[in-house]
Tab-separated table of C-alpha atoms in Angstrom:
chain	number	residue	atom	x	y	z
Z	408	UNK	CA	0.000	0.000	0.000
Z	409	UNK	CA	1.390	3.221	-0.830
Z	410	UNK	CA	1.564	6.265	1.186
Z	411	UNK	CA	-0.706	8.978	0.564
Z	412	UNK	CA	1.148	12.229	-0.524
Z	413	UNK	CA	0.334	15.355	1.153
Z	414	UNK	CA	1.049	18.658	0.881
Z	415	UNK	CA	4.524	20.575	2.370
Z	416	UNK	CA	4.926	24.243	3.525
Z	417	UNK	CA	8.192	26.152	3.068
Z	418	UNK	CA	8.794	29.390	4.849
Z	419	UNK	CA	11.411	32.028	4.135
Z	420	UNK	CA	11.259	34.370	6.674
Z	421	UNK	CA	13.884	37.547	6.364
Z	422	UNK	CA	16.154	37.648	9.717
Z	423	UNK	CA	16.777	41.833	8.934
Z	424	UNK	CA	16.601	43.977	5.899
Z	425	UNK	CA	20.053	44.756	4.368
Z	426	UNK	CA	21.385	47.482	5.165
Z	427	UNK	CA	24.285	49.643	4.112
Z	428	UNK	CA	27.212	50.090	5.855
Z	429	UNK	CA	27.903	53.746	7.175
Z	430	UNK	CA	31.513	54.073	5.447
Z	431	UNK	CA	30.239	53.014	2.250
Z	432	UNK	CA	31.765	49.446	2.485
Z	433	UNK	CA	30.598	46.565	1.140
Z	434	UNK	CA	27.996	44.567	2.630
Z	435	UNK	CA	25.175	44.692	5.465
Z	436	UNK	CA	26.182	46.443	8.329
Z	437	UNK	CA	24.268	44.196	9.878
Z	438	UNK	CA	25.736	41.270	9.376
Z	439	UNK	CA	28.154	41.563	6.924
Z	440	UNK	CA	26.378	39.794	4.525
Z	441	UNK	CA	25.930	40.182	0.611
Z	442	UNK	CA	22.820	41.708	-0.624
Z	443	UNK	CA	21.560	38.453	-1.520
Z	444	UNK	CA	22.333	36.675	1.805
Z	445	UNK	CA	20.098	34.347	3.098
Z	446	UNK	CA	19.537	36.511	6.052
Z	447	UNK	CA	18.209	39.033	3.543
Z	448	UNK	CA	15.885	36.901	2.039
Z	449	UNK	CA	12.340	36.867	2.637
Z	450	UNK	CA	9.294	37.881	0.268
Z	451	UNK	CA	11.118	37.554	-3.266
Z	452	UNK	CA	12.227	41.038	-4.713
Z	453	UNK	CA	10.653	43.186	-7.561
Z	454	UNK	CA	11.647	42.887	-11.148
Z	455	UNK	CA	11.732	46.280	-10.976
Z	456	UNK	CA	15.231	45.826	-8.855
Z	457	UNK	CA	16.541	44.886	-12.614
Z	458	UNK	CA	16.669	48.375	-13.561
Z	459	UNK	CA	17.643	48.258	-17.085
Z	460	UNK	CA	17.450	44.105	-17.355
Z	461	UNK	CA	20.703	43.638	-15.557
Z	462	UNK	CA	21.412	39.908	-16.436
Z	463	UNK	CA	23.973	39.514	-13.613
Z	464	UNK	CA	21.814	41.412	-11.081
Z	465	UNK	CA	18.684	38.700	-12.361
Z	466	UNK	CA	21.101	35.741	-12.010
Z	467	UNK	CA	22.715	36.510	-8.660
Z	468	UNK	CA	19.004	37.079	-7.334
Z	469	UNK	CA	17.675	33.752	-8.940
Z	470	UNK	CA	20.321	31.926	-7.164
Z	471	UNK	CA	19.882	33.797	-3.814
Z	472	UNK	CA	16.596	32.543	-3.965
Z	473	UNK	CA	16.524	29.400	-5.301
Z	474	UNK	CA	19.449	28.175	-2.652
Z	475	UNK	CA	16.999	29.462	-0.139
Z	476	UNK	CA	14.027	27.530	-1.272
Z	477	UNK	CA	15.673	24.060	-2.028
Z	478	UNK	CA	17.269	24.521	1.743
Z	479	UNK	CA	13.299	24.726	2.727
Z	480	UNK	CA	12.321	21.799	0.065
Z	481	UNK	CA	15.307	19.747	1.741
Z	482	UNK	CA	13.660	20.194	5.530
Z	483	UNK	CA	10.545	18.837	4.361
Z	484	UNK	CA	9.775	14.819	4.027
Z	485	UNK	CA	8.813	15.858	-0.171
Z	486	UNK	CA	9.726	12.322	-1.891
Z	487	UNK	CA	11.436	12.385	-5.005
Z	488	UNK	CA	10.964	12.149	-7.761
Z	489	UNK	CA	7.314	13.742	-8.677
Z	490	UNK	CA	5.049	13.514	-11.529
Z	491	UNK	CA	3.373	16.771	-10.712
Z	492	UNK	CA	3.356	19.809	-8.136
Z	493	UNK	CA	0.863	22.488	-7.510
Z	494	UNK	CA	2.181	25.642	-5.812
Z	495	UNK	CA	0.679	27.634	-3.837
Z	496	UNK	CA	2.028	30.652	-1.844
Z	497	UNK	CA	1.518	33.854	-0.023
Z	498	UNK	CA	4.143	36.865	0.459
Z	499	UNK	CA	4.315	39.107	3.479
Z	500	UNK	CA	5.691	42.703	2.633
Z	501	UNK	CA	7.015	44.584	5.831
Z	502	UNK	CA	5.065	47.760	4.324
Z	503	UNK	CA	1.708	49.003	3.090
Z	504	UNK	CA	3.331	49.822	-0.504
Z	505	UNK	CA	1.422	49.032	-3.616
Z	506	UNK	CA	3.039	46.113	-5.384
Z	507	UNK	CA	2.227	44.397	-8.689
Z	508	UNK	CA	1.775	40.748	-8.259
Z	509	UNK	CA	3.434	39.658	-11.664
Z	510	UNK	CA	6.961	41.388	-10.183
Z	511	UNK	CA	6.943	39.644	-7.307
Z	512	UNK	CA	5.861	36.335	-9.219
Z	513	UNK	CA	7.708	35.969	-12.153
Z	514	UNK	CA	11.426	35.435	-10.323
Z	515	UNK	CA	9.483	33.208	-7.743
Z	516	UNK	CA	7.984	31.028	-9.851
Z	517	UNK	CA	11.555	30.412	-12.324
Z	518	UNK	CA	13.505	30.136	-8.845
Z	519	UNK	CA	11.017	27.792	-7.449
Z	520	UNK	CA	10.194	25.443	-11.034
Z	521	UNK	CA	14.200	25.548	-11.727
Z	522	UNK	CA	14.755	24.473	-7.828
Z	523	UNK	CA	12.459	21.377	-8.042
Z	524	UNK	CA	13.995	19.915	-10.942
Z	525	UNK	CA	17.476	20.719	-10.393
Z	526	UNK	CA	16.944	18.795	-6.990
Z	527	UNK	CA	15.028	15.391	-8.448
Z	528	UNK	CA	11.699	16.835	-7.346
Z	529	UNK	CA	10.568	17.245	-10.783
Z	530	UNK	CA	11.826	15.523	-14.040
Z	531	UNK	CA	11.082	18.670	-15.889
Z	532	UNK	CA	9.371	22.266	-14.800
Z	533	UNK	CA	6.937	22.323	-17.854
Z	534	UNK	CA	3.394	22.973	-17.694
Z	535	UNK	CA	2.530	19.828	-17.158
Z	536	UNK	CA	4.420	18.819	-13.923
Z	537	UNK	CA	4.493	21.717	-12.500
Z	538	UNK	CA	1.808	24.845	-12.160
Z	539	UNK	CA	2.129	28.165	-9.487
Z	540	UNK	CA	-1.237	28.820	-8.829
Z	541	UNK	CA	-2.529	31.616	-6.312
Z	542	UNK	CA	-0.135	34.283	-4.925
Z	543	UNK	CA	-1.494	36.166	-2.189
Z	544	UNK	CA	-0.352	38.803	0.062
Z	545	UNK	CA	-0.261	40.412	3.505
Z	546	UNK	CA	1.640	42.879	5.735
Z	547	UNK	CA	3.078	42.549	9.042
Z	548	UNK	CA	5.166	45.781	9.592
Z	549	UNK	CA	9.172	44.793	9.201
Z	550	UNK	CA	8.756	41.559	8.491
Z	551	UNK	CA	9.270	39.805	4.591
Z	552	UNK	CA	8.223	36.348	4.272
Z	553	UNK	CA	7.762	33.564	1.823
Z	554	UNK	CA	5.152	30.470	2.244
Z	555	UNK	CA	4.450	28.079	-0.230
Z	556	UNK	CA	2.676	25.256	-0.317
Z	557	UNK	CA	3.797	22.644	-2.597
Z	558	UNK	CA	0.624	20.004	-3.160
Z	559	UNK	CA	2.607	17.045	-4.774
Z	560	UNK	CA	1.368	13.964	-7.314
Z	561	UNK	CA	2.932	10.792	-7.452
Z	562	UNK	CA	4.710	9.840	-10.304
Z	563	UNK	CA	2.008	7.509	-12.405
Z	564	UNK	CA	3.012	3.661	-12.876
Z	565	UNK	CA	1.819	1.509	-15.659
C-alpha cells in the first residue's frame, strides 16, 4: 500500500533587511552579509530591482533565492521524484506599498520550477508537472516572508 502524498509548507522568513554600511563598504552592516544573503531573504524582490534588465543582477538574485528555497524543500519529508506539483504561496511585505503581483511572481515562480527539478523533485518544470497557482499577500510591519505550499502527485506507474 502506498503512502498517501500530502502537501509541504516552506517558509522564508527575512532575519533583517540589508542594510548599508555607514563608510560606504561593502555589505550589510548588519551582518556583513551580501545583498543576496540568506539573512536578507524573505518575500522575493521586484523585477523592478533589474533596472535596465541587468542579467547579472537577475542571475545573482535567482540563485539567492533558489538556494533558499531548495534549503526549505530539503527540511521537508517531499519524496522524489514527482510527476506533478501544484504551488501555492503567499508573500508578506514589511510595508503598506502598492506592489504588482506579476513582479513579485515571475522570479518566484523560475527560482522555485528551476529548484524542483534541479533537486530530483521534478523531471522537468513544464506545464505539465508543475503549475504556481494563487499568490497572495499580507503585511506585518518589518517583516518579509515567503510560504508556499507545494501540493505534490505521485509519479504515475503503468
Amino acid at each position: 500500500m502506498s503512502r498517501e502524498l500530502q502537501p509541504v509548507e516552506v517558509v522564508l522568513t527575512r532575519d533583517h533587511a540589508f542594510e548599508k554600511k555607514p563608510d560606504k563598504g561593502r555589505g550589510c552592516g548588519i551582518c556583513g552579509g551580501a545583498k543576496n544573503a540568506r539573512a536578507h531573504i524573505g518575500a522575493p524582490p521586484s523585477l523592478n530591482v533589474l533596472g535596465s534588465g541587468n542579467v547579472f543582477a537577475f542571475q545573482a538574485i535567482k540563485k539567492s533565492l533558489s538556494e533558499a528555497l531548495r534549503e526549505g524543500l530539503e527540511q521537508t519529508d517531499l519524496p522524489r521524484p514527482l510527476g506533478r506539483v501544484l504551488v501555492e504561496g503567499e508573500c508578506t511585505f514589511p510595508d503598506r506599498k502598492k506592489r504588482d503581483q506579476g513582479n513579485h511572481r515571475a522570479l518566484l515562480e523560475k527560482a522555485l520550477g528551476d529548484t524542483l527539478t534541479e533537486g530530483g523533485w521534478l523531471t522537468d518544470d513544464d506545464w505539465s508537472r508543475y503549475e504556481f497557482g494563487n499568490l497572495g499577500t499580507t503585511y506585518e510591519k518589518g517583516g518579509s516572508r515567503l510560504r508556499l505550499t507545494v501540493f505534490p502527485t505521485p509519479v504515475e506507474t503503468t
